[in-house]
Tab-separated table of C-alpha atoms and ligand atoms in Angstrom:
chain	number	residue	atom	x	y	z
F	17	MET	CA	-7.300	26.297	30.672
F	18	SER	CA	-3.475	26.400	30.685
F	19	ALA	CA	-1.779	27.985	27.675
F	20	TYR	CA	-0.567	25.654	24.957
F	21	LYS	CA	3.157	25.022	25.305
F	22	LEU	CA	4.859	26.004	22.058
F	23	PRO	CA	7.118	23.324	20.589
F	24	GLU	CA	10.854	23.982	20.723
F	25	GLY	CA	13.538	22.953	18.286
F	26	ILE	CA	11.276	20.783	16.076
F	27	VAL	CA	11.579	21.138	12.335
F	28	ILE	CA	10.059	20.005	9.077
F	29	SER	CA	13.298	19.060	7.286
F	30	GLY	CA	11.866	17.917	3.952
F	31	THR	CA	8.676	17.333	2.012
F	32	GLY	CA	7.834	15.164	-0.963
F	33	LEU	CA	5.139	15.549	-3.613
F	34	TRP	CA	4.074	12.611	-5.756
F	35	THR	CA	1.876	13.619	-8.649
F	36	PRO	CA	-0.061	10.902	-10.518
F	37	PRO	CA	0.985	10.541	-14.142
F	38	GLU	CA	-2.511	11.127	-15.626
F	39	ALA	CA	-4.664	14.267	-15.687
F	40	ILE	CA	-8.154	15.261	-16.806
F	41	SER	CA	-9.069	18.767	-18.014
F	42	ASN	CA	-12.348	20.451	-17.224
F	43	GLU	CA	-13.328	20.203	-20.878
F	44	GLU	CA	-12.796	16.409	-20.955
F	45	LEU	CA	-14.664	15.893	-17.681
F	46	VAL	CA	-17.595	18.082	-18.717
F	47	ASP	CA	-17.794	16.420	-22.106
F	48	ALA	CA	-18.091	12.945	-20.504
F	49	TYR	CA	-20.630	14.174	-17.879
F	50	ASN	CA	-22.794	16.000	-20.451
F	51	THR	CA	-22.959	12.872	-22.635
F	52	TYR	CA	-23.898	10.830	-19.588
F	53	ALA	CA	-26.572	13.422	-18.584
F	54	ARG	CA	-28.136	13.566	-22.034
F	55	HIS	CA	-28.370	9.744	-22.126
F	56	TYR	CA	-29.801	9.657	-18.573
F	57	ASN	CA	-32.467	12.241	-19.542
F	58	ARG	CA	-33.393	10.253	-22.716
F	59	VAL	CA	-33.654	6.945	-20.887
F	60	ASN	CA	-35.730	8.457	-18.077
F	61	ALA	CA	-37.763	10.851	-20.272
F	62	GLN	CA	-41.158	9.453	-19.204
F	63	GLU	CA	-40.497	9.729	-15.445
F	64	ILE	CA	-38.900	13.160	-15.913
F	65	ASP	CA	-41.930	14.397	-17.924
F	66	ALA	CA	-44.255	13.052	-15.236
F	67	GLY	CA	-42.283	14.918	-12.554
F	68	ALA	CA	-41.268	11.697	-10.810
F	69	MET	CA	-37.543	12.244	-11.565
F	70	GLN	CA	-35.321	15.297	-11.917
F	71	PRO	CA	-33.491	15.739	-15.177
F	72	LYS	CA	-29.670	15.883	-15.017
F	73	PRO	CA	-28.584	19.485	-15.846
F	74	GLN	CA	-25.613	20.169	-18.178
F	75	SER	CA	-22.186	21.070	-16.671
F	76	SER	CA	-19.883	23.787	-17.985
F	77	ALA	CA	-16.098	24.141	-17.955
F	78	ALA	CA	-16.405	27.931	-17.736
F	79	PHE	CA	-18.596	27.638	-14.594
F	80	ILE	CA	-16.092	25.294	-12.962
F	81	GLU	CA	-13.133	27.598	-13.546
F	82	ASN	CA	-14.984	30.755	-12.422
F	83	ALA	CA	-16.574	29.174	-9.359
F	84	SER	CA	-13.570	27.218	-8.122
F	85	GLY	CA	-10.340	28.154	-9.949
F	86	ILE	CA	-9.925	24.499	-11.039
F	87	LYS	CA	-8.779	23.844	-14.604
F	88	SER	CA	-7.514	20.265	-14.354
F	89	ARG	CA	-6.946	17.456	-11.879
F	90	TYR	CA	-4.494	14.508	-11.574
F	91	VAL	CA	-5.885	11.031	-11.123
F	92	VAL	CA	-4.251	7.680	-10.491
F	93	THR	CA	-6.077	6.486	-13.605
F	94	ARG	CA	-8.301	8.115	-16.223
F	95	GLU	CA	-9.696	4.682	-17.091
F	96	GLY	CA	-13.440	4.576	-16.478
F	97	ILE	CA	-13.909	8.186	-15.326
F	98	LEU	CA	-14.586	9.535	-18.824
F	99	ASP	CA	-16.676	6.527	-19.920
F	100	PRO	CA	-20.346	7.735	-19.842
F	101	GLU	CA	-21.390	4.143	-19.217
F	102	ARG	CA	-19.167	3.836	-16.130
F	103	MET	CA	-18.506	7.292	-14.553
F	104	ARG	CA	-16.037	6.038	-11.937
F	105	PRO	CA	-12.361	5.055	-12.095
F	106	PHE	CA	-11.378	1.465	-12.756
F	107	ILE	CA	-8.764	0.494	-10.145
F	108	PRO	CA	-8.424	-3.285	-10.056
F	109	GLU	CA	-8.047	-4.993	-6.709
F	110	ARG	CA	-4.543	-6.153	-5.837
F	111	LYS	CA	-3.476	-9.296	-4.036
F	112	ASP	CA	-2.845	-9.147	-0.257
F	113	ASP	CA	0.888	-9.522	-0.782
F	114	GLU	CA	1.058	-6.562	-3.194
F	115	LEU	CA	1.249	-2.906	-2.048
F	116	CYS	CA	-2.212	-1.411	-2.130
F	117	VAL	CA	-2.661	1.670	-4.351
F	118	GLN	CA	-2.829	4.150	-1.452
F	119	ALA	CA	0.260	2.666	0.149
F	120	GLU	CA	2.126	2.830	-3.165
F	121	MET	CA	1.233	6.516	-3.518
F	122	GLY	CA	2.409	7.116	0.047
F	123	VAL	CA	5.707	5.233	-0.476
F	124	ASN	CA	6.412	7.355	-3.602
F	125	ALA	CA	5.887	10.614	-1.689
F	126	ALA	CA	7.786	9.324	1.380
F	127	ARG	CA	10.889	8.486	-0.665
F	128	LEU	CA	10.903	12.040	-2.114
F	129	ALA	CA	10.548	13.567	1.358
F	130	LEU	CA	13.340	11.406	2.822
F	131	ALA	CA	15.680	12.351	-0.048
F	132	LYS	CA	14.890	16.048	0.418
F	133	ALA	CA	15.578	15.792	4.177
F	134	GLY	CA	18.791	13.771	3.638
F	135	LYS	CA	17.372	10.905	5.697
F	136	HIS	CA	17.093	7.141	5.365
F	137	ALA	CA	14.174	4.951	6.376
F	138	SER	CA	16.392	3.637	9.175
F	139	ASP	CA	16.368	7.155	10.757
F	140	VAL	CA	12.547	7.099	11.066
F	141	ASP	CA	10.720	5.636	14.064
F	142	MET	CA	7.148	6.848	13.512
F	143	VAL	CA	4.859	6.849	10.436
F	144	ILE	CA	1.443	8.510	10.250
F	145	VAL	CA	-0.857	8.308	7.271
F	146	GLY	CA	-3.438	11.067	7.454
F	147	ALA	CA	-6.064	11.090	4.696
F	148	SER	CA	-9.747	11.647	4.029
F	149	TYR	CA	-10.325	7.953	3.246
F	150	MET	CA	-8.419	4.771	3.922
F	151	GLN	CA	-8.435	2.102	1.284
F	152	ARG	CA	-9.216	-0.528	3.888
F	153	ALA	CA	-9.921	-0.803	7.604
F	154	TYR	CA	-6.860	-2.794	8.663
F	155	PRO	CA	-3.981	-3.435	8.825
F	156	ALA	CA	-3.292	0.314	8.822
F	157	ILE	CA	-2.000	1.744	5.524
F	158	ALA	CA	0.732	3.451	7.636
F	159	ILE	CA	1.901	0.044	8.899
F	160	GLU	CA	1.960	-1.303	5.331
F	161	ILE	CA	4.173	1.663	4.335
F	162	GLN	CA	6.345	1.161	7.402
F	163	GLY	CA	6.865	-2.455	6.277
F	164	ALA	CA	7.518	-1.480	2.647
F	165	LEU	CA	10.189	1.055	3.688
F	166	GLY	CA	11.686	-1.204	6.413
F	167	ILE	CA	11.091	1.270	9.297
F	168	ASP	CA	11.587	0.124	12.905
F	169	GLY	CA	9.059	1.838	15.143
F	170	PHE	CA	5.291	2.393	15.112
F	171	ALA	CA	2.726	3.592	12.580
F	172	PHE	CA	-0.982	4.495	12.491
F	173	ASP	CA	-3.662	5.992	10.270
F	174	MET	CA	-5.863	8.943	11.061
F	175	GLU	CA	-8.802	10.556	9.212
F	176	VAL	CA	-9.838	14.175	9.662
F	177	ALA	CA	-10.933	14.874	6.044
F	178	CYS	CA	-9.268	18.036	4.680
F	179	SER	CA	-7.349	18.625	7.919
F	180	SER	CA	-5.785	15.191	7.974
F	181	ALA	CA	-2.384	16.598	6.935
F	182	THR	CA	-2.168	19.491	9.449
F	183	PHE	CA	-3.618	17.361	12.236
F	184	SER	CA	-1.155	14.553	11.538
F	185	LEU	CA	1.752	16.990	11.423
F	186	GLN	CA	0.588	18.253	14.796
F	187	ARG	CA	0.604	14.673	16.129
F	188	ALA	CA	4.158	14.239	14.879
F	189	VAL	CA	5.325	17.504	16.494
F	190	ASP	CA	3.731	16.470	19.783
F	191	ALA	CA	5.238	12.974	19.686
F	192	ILE	CA	8.704	14.351	19.099
F	193	SER	CA	8.172	17.033	21.804
F	194	SER	CA	7.261	14.329	24.308
F	195	GLY	CA	10.067	12.024	23.306
F	196	ALA	CA	7.659	9.278	22.068
F	197	ALA	CA	9.380	9.486	18.693
F	198	HIS	CA	12.582	10.987	17.256
F	199	THR	CA	11.934	11.262	13.534
F	200	ALA	CA	8.472	11.064	11.985
F	201	LEU	CA	7.288	10.496	8.472
F	202	VAL	CA	3.918	12.099	7.932
F	203	ILE	CA	2.215	10.891	4.741
F	204	ASN	CA	-0.981	12.260	3.223
F	205	ALA	CA	-1.999	9.946	0.373
F	206	GLU	CA	-5.268	11.307	-0.940
F	207	LEU	CA	-6.910	8.763	-3.212
F	208	ALA	CA	-10.032	10.854	-3.761
F	209	SER	CA	-11.293	9.798	-7.140
F	210	PRO	CA	-13.088	6.555	-6.091
F	211	GLN	CA	-15.269	8.653	-3.718
F	212	VAL	CA	-16.335	11.254	-6.294
F	213	ASP	CA	-19.807	11.010	-7.751
F	214	PHE	CA	-18.898	11.784	-11.389
F	215	THR	CA	-22.674	11.744	-12.233
F	216	ASP	CA	-23.314	14.747	-9.940
F	217	ARG	CA	-23.020	18.035	-11.768
F	218	ASP	CA	-22.365	20.051	-8.595
F	219	SER	CA	-19.399	18.054	-7.377
F	220	HIS	CA	-17.954	16.000	-10.271
F	221	PHE	CA	-15.177	18.522	-10.869
F	222	ILE	CA	-13.880	19.139	-7.358
F	223	PHE	CA	-11.275	16.483	-6.514
F	224	GLY	CA	-7.926	15.101	-7.665
F	225	ASP	CA	-5.555	12.405	-6.434
F	226	VAL	CA	-2.085	13.123	-5.020
F	227	ALA	CA	0.330	12.100	-2.223
F	228	VAL	CA	2.545	14.271	-0.073
F	229	ALA	CA	4.911	13.439	2.765
F	230	SER	CA	6.904	15.392	5.362
F	231	VAL	CA	9.829	14.511	7.600
F	232	VAL	CA	9.555	15.959	11.124
F	233	GLU	CA	12.471	15.780	13.539
F	234	ARG	CA	14.577	17.684	16.068
F	235	ARG	CA	16.720	20.503	14.742
F	236	GLU	CA	19.868	18.849	16.098
F	237	THR	CA	19.370	15.677	14.060
F	238	CYS	CA	18.727	17.615	10.856
F	239	ALA	CA	21.002	16.557	7.946
F	240	VAL	CA	20.282	19.466	5.569
F	241	ASP	CA	21.387	23.133	5.522
F	242	SER	CA	18.007	24.644	6.190
F	243	ALA	CA	14.678	23.544	7.556
F	244	TRP	CA	11.323	24.882	8.841
F	245	GLU	CA	11.114	25.253	12.580
F	246	VAL	CA	7.545	24.678	13.873
F	247	LEU	CA	6.745	27.701	16.061
F	248	GLY	CA	3.280	26.412	16.903
F	249	THR	CA	0.471	24.111	15.887
F	250	LYS	CA	-3.270	24.666	16.306
F	251	ALA	CA	-6.299	22.457	15.685
F	252	LYS	CA	-10.018	23.280	15.836
F	253	THR	CA	-13.128	21.290	15.032
F	254	LEU	CA	-16.854	22.149	15.007
F	255	TYR	CA	-19.514	19.588	14.021
F	256	SER	CA	-21.291	20.284	10.732
F	257	ASN	CA	-23.294	18.200	8.275
F	258	ASN	CA	-22.504	20.480	5.339
F	259	ILE	CA	-19.746	18.224	4.015
F	260	ARG	CA	-20.524	14.563	4.504
F	261	SER	CA	-19.934	11.026	3.307
F	262	ASN	CA	-21.994	8.242	4.966
F	263	PHE	CA	-19.757	5.530	3.560
F	264	GLY	CA	-19.071	2.918	6.176
F	265	TYR	CA	-19.030	-0.754	7.035
F	266	THR	CA	-22.443	-0.671	8.814
F	267	ALA	CA	-24.229	-0.261	5.386
F	268	ARG	CA	-24.096	-4.089	5.198
F	269	ALA	CA	-26.190	-4.390	8.402
F	270	ALA	CA	-28.589	-1.588	7.365
F	271	ASP	CA	-29.517	-3.378	4.099
F	272	VAL	CA	-28.737	-0.253	2.079
F	273	ASP	CA	-26.672	0.314	-1.055
F	274	PRO	CA	-23.105	0.753	0.266
F	275	PHE	CA	-22.390	2.957	-2.753
F	276	GLY	CA	-25.601	5.026	-2.783
F	277	PRO	CA	-25.322	8.745	-3.461
F	278	ASP	CA	-25.150	9.675	0.260
F	279	LYS	CA	-22.204	7.271	0.646
F	280	LEU	CA	-20.120	9.400	-1.783
F	281	PHE	CA	-18.779	12.933	-1.204
F	282	ARG	CA	-21.546	15.526	-0.976
F	283	GLN	CA	-21.732	19.037	0.376
F	284	ASN	CA	-23.682	22.266	0.615
F	285	GLY	CA	-20.877	24.246	-1.041
F	286	ARG	CA	-22.415	27.693	-0.586
F	287	LYS	CA	-22.900	27.159	3.187
F	288	VAL	CA	-19.375	25.751	3.540
F	289	PHE	CA	-18.028	28.777	1.761
F	290	LYS	CA	-19.917	31.246	3.933
F	291	GLU	CA	-19.255	29.522	7.240
F	292	VAL	CA	-15.674	28.326	6.834
F	293	CYS	CA	-14.066	31.514	5.419
F	294	PRO	CA	-14.580	33.638	8.579
F	295	MET	CA	-13.665	30.702	10.805
F	296	ALA	CA	-10.456	30.078	8.904
F	297	ALA	CA	-9.431	33.752	8.863
F	298	ALA	CA	-10.128	34.084	12.640
F	299	HIS	CA	-8.214	30.834	13.368
F	300	ILE	CA	-5.159	32.031	11.371
F	301	GLU	CA	-5.172	35.444	13.029
F	302	LYS	CA	-5.377	33.881	16.451
F	303	HIS	CA	-2.668	31.341	15.778
F	304	LEU	CA	-0.323	33.926	14.333
F	305	GLY	CA	-0.976	36.092	17.439
F	306	GLU	CA	-0.103	33.180	19.740
F	307	THR	CA	3.276	32.828	18.043
F	308	GLY	CA	3.937	36.599	18.071
F	309	THR	CA	3.520	36.948	14.332
F	310	ASP	CA	1.841	39.891	12.593
F	311	PRO	CA	-0.302	38.625	9.617
F	312	ARG	CA	1.267	41.322	7.369
F	313	GLU	CA	4.768	40.035	8.192
F	314	VAL	CA	3.999	36.497	7.081
F	315	SER	CA	5.983	35.841	3.891
F	316	ARG	CA	3.797	32.995	2.724
F	317	TYR	CA	0.315	31.578	3.359
F	318	TRP	CA	0.225	27.933	2.275
F	319	LEU	CA	-3.555	27.557	2.418
F	320	HIS	CA	-5.959	24.680	1.890
F	321	GLN	CA	-6.766	24.384	-1.825
F	322	ALA	CA	-10.565	23.984	-2.134
F	323	ASN	CA	-11.619	27.152	-3.886
F	324	ILE	CA	-9.666	30.125	-5.179
F	325	ASN	CA	-12.398	32.617	-4.161
F	326	MET	CA	-12.280	31.252	-0.605
F	327	ASN	CA	-8.524	31.804	-0.457
F	328	ASN	CA	-8.816	35.321	-1.938
F	329	LEU	CA	-11.399	36.227	0.695
F	330	ILE	CA	-9.346	34.857	3.594
F	331	THR	CA	-6.078	36.487	2.496
F	332	LYS	CA	-7.825	39.811	1.837
F	333	LYS	CA	-9.221	39.662	5.386
F	334	LEU	CA	-5.717	38.997	6.812
F	335	MET	CA	-3.501	41.140	4.593
F	336	GLY	CA	-5.824	43.748	3.042
F	337	ASP	CA	-4.344	45.196	-0.126
F	338	ASP	CA	-1.075	43.301	0.427
F	339	ALA	CA	-2.825	40.023	-0.457
F	340	SER	CA	-1.346	38.447	-3.595
F	341	VAL	CA	-0.946	35.091	-5.271
F	342	GLU	CA	2.796	35.309	-4.571
F	343	ARG	CA	2.110	35.392	-0.829
F	344	ALA	CA	-0.724	32.826	-0.940
F	345	PRO	CA	0.186	30.473	-3.827
F	346	VAL	CA	-2.525	28.553	-5.632
F	347	VAL	CA	-2.130	25.003	-6.965
F	348	LEU	CA	-5.870	24.420	-7.496
F	349	ASP	CA	-5.730	25.160	-11.188
F	350	ARG	CA	-3.513	22.082	-11.824
F	351	TYR	CA	-4.272	19.814	-8.852
F	352	ALA	CA	-7.928	20.676	-8.032
F	353	ASN	CA	-9.004	20.000	-4.397
F	354	THR	CA	-6.754	17.218	-3.135
F	355	ALA	CA	-8.441	17.142	0.309
F	356	SER	CA	-5.802	17.371	3.042
F	357	ALA	CA	-2.790	17.473	0.733
F	358	GLY	CA	-3.457	20.870	-0.836
F	359	SER	CA	-1.692	23.142	1.709
F	360	VAL	CA	1.334	20.811	1.804
F	361	ILE	CA	1.556	20.766	-2.031
F	362	ALA	CA	1.659	24.616	-1.908
F	363	PHE	CA	4.327	24.431	0.869
F	364	ASN	CA	6.379	21.899	-1.179
F	365	LEU	CA	6.278	23.942	-4.384
F	366	TYR	CA	6.519	27.471	-3.009
F	367	SER	CA	8.895	27.550	-0.047
F	368	ASP	CA	12.480	27.020	-1.332
F	369	ASP	CA	12.901	30.694	-2.230
F	370	LEU	CA	12.365	31.999	1.298
F	371	THR	CA	15.380	32.859	3.482
F	372	PRO	CA	16.156	32.139	7.146
F	373	GLY	CA	14.036	34.291	9.486
F	374	GLU	CA	11.027	34.350	7.139
F	375	ARG	CA	7.786	32.949	8.460
F	376	GLY	CA	4.821	31.205	6.900
F	377	ILE	CA	1.669	29.389	7.873
F	378	ILE	CA	0.341	26.051	6.587
F	379	CYS	CA	-3.439	25.976	7.099
F	380	SER	CA	-6.189	23.585	6.113
F	381	PHE	CA	-9.975	23.851	6.482
F	382	GLY	CA	-12.810	21.537	5.512
F	383	ALA	CA	-15.106	18.741	6.524
F	384	GLY	CA	-15.885	18.244	10.189
F	385	TYR	CA	-15.640	21.257	10.180
F	386	SER	CA	-11.961	21.092	10.897
F	387	ILE	CA	-9.193	23.690	10.735
F	388	GLY	CA	-5.512	22.973	11.351
F	389	SER	CA	-2.404	25.141	11.120
F	390	LEU	CA	1.351	25.211	11.694
F	391	VAL	CA	3.299	28.464	11.939
F	392	VAL	CA	6.814	27.830	10.646
F	393	GLU	CA	10.054	29.830	10.322
F	394	LYS	CA	12.893	29.015	7.968
F	395	VAL	CA	16.055	28.313	9.880
F	396	ALA	CA	19.649	27.709	8.852
F	397	VAL	CA	20.855	24.476	10.454
C	8	CO8	N1	-21.774	23.572	-14.246
C	8	CO8	C1	-22.679	24.539	-14.457
C	8	CO8	N2	-23.445	25.043	-13.448
C	8	CO8	C2	-23.298	24.542	-12.196
C	8	CO8	C3	-22.394	23.510	-11.916
C	8	CO8	C4	-21.598	22.999	-12.992
C	8	CO8	N3	-20.722	22.029	-12.849
C	8	CO8	N4	-22.460	23.209	-10.606
C	8	CO8	C5	-23.365	24.003	-10.093
C	8	CO8	N5	-23.906	24.790	-11.022
C	8	CO8	C6	-24.968	25.796	-10.905
C	8	CO8	C7	-25.839	25.522	-9.660
C	8	CO8	O1	-26.795	24.530	-9.912
C	8	CO8	C8	-26.420	26.897	-9.394
C	8	CO8	O2	-27.476	27.113	-10.260
C	8	CO8	P1	-28.772	27.951	-9.744
C	8	CO8	O3	-28.243	29.301	-9.386
C	8	CO8	O4	-29.637	27.928	-10.935
C	8	CO8	O5	-29.290	27.167	-8.584
C	8	CO8	C9	-25.249	27.818	-9.805
C	8	CO8	O6	-24.439	27.085	-10.703
C	8	CO8	C10	-24.437	28.269	-8.619
C	8	CO8	O7	-24.171	27.107	-7.828
C	8	CO8	P2	-23.488	27.198	-6.440
C	8	CO8	O8	-24.158	28.221	-5.582
C	8	CO8	O9	-23.375	25.790	-5.884
C	8	CO8	O10	-22.037	27.663	-6.911
C	8	CO8	P3	-20.891	28.259	-6.085
C	8	CO8	O11	-20.506	29.563	-6.677
C	8	CO8	O12	-21.159	28.257	-4.612
C	8	CO8	O13	-19.694	27.230	-6.384
C	8	CO8	C11	-18.535	25.450	-5.270
C	8	CO8	C12	-19.791	25.883	-6.029
C	8	CO8	C13	-17.390	25.572	-6.260
C	8	CO8	C14	-18.681	24.019	-4.868
C	8	CO8	C15	-18.306	26.393	-4.048
C	8	CO8	O14	-19.496	26.572	-3.344
C	8	CO8	C16	-17.243	25.941	-3.123
C	8	CO8	O15	-16.123	25.609	-3.537
C	8	CO8	N6	-17.529	25.962	-1.822
C	8	CO8	C17	-16.559	25.582	-0.809
C	8	CO8	C18	-16.642	24.138	-0.630
C	8	CO8	C19	-15.507	23.555	0.160
C	8	CO8	O16	-14.494	24.146	0.447
C	8	CO8	N7	-15.667	22.336	0.473
C	8	CO8	C20	-14.749	21.592	1.114
C	8	CO8	C21	-14.863	20.268	0.560
C	8	CO8	S1	-13.456	19.343	0.639
C	8	CO8	C22	-13.295	18.587	2.146
C	8	CO8	O17	-13.679	19.049	3.178
C	8	CO8	C23	-12.638	17.248	2.126
C	8	CO8	C24	-13.657	16.162	2.306
C	8	CO8	C25	-12.977	14.899	1.849
C	8	CO8	C26	-13.068	14.689	0.373
C	8	CO8	C27	-12.438	13.486	-0.102
C	8	CO8	C28	-12.468	13.226	-1.580
C	8	CO8	C29	-13.723	12.715	-2.248
């Protein structure tokens, strides 16, 4: 196999982070879940006593924080999520001529990224929306955003669960390398809350909603003083059933409940933890090696934000005693797991203080399994 050609002169010139205005603390979420669980156990007492049904166990805010590092999460709306009689968000349908919720989130993040990069929509000729779920099948959310921003060019959606952001950034780098596009807007609008089973004690706390966006272009077209040159991108997938959602349009033809428990997010969290940590650490080490970068010389690790203990384990493996939260920042406490957006949120919030010549790595890992990374170096333009 021939060696991967490293990209040359391609930069991330700006990122944008749109945070939903509403948040839910662990305590609020647990309180709603526990009320729901007690009611469920009362209503189903006979079947539970007969062993025909399992009782719903109680959740705990202390468990959630210790096991995951999550204290709170942002959501596009709190309405419905904390109602023990509903246990899912209420997001009313919009008319076809209105922006859909996911596109609106993406437009908000895109505007922030364009402003940070000193660019206008007229400079962009490619839009990618990478996310774990798309609000509809077609037309692509990316094309809706392209239309809303008035961009002349082409746009498409792609789904690679937690690696949707790094994989879509890789697509943008490749398209600019090949000349297929000049300036790309990569948007990761993660509208996760509708896919969370808020009645499942093991996963009700994991996800939050958010949107991030990045502008990718050639160094010579850059309109700002400094940017992040992409030294290399790397993607890896390995099939696993340990994180899965069976949601899909064929449910209608299978005569099954399209919103049954297996159609929502579910995982074997322990297995994921054990299998993905060594894979992610090996991937990062290999990728850094391919770009001539010593893991100890990396100023910042902008890692996927699924679990603080996972990130601690990975950074310890890579940096030994030099591992610290300053070098591998954590946003999980406030944002929870935002699927693919987590590493880009960390990059957005914790990169301005680095100086030209310093290097970092953006890395995601999750369902698929999938691992994606970009090694970047701050450059003065
Ligand atoms: N409250 C109290 N106790 C609990 C709770 C709770 N909420 N949940 C579980 N427990 C109990 C368990 O039942 C278990 O009890 P027992 O020992 O009696 O059986 C005990 O606590 C320990 O449970 P676990 O072994 O499951 O606990 P862990 O320490 O492993 O922590 C985690 C669970 C936090 C889920 C952890 O395993 C983890 O984070 N693993 C990594 C998972 C991961 O990274 N997944 C990636 C998913 S994201 C992704 O890929 C994107 C997909 C797209 C998503 C789109 C949005 C919906």
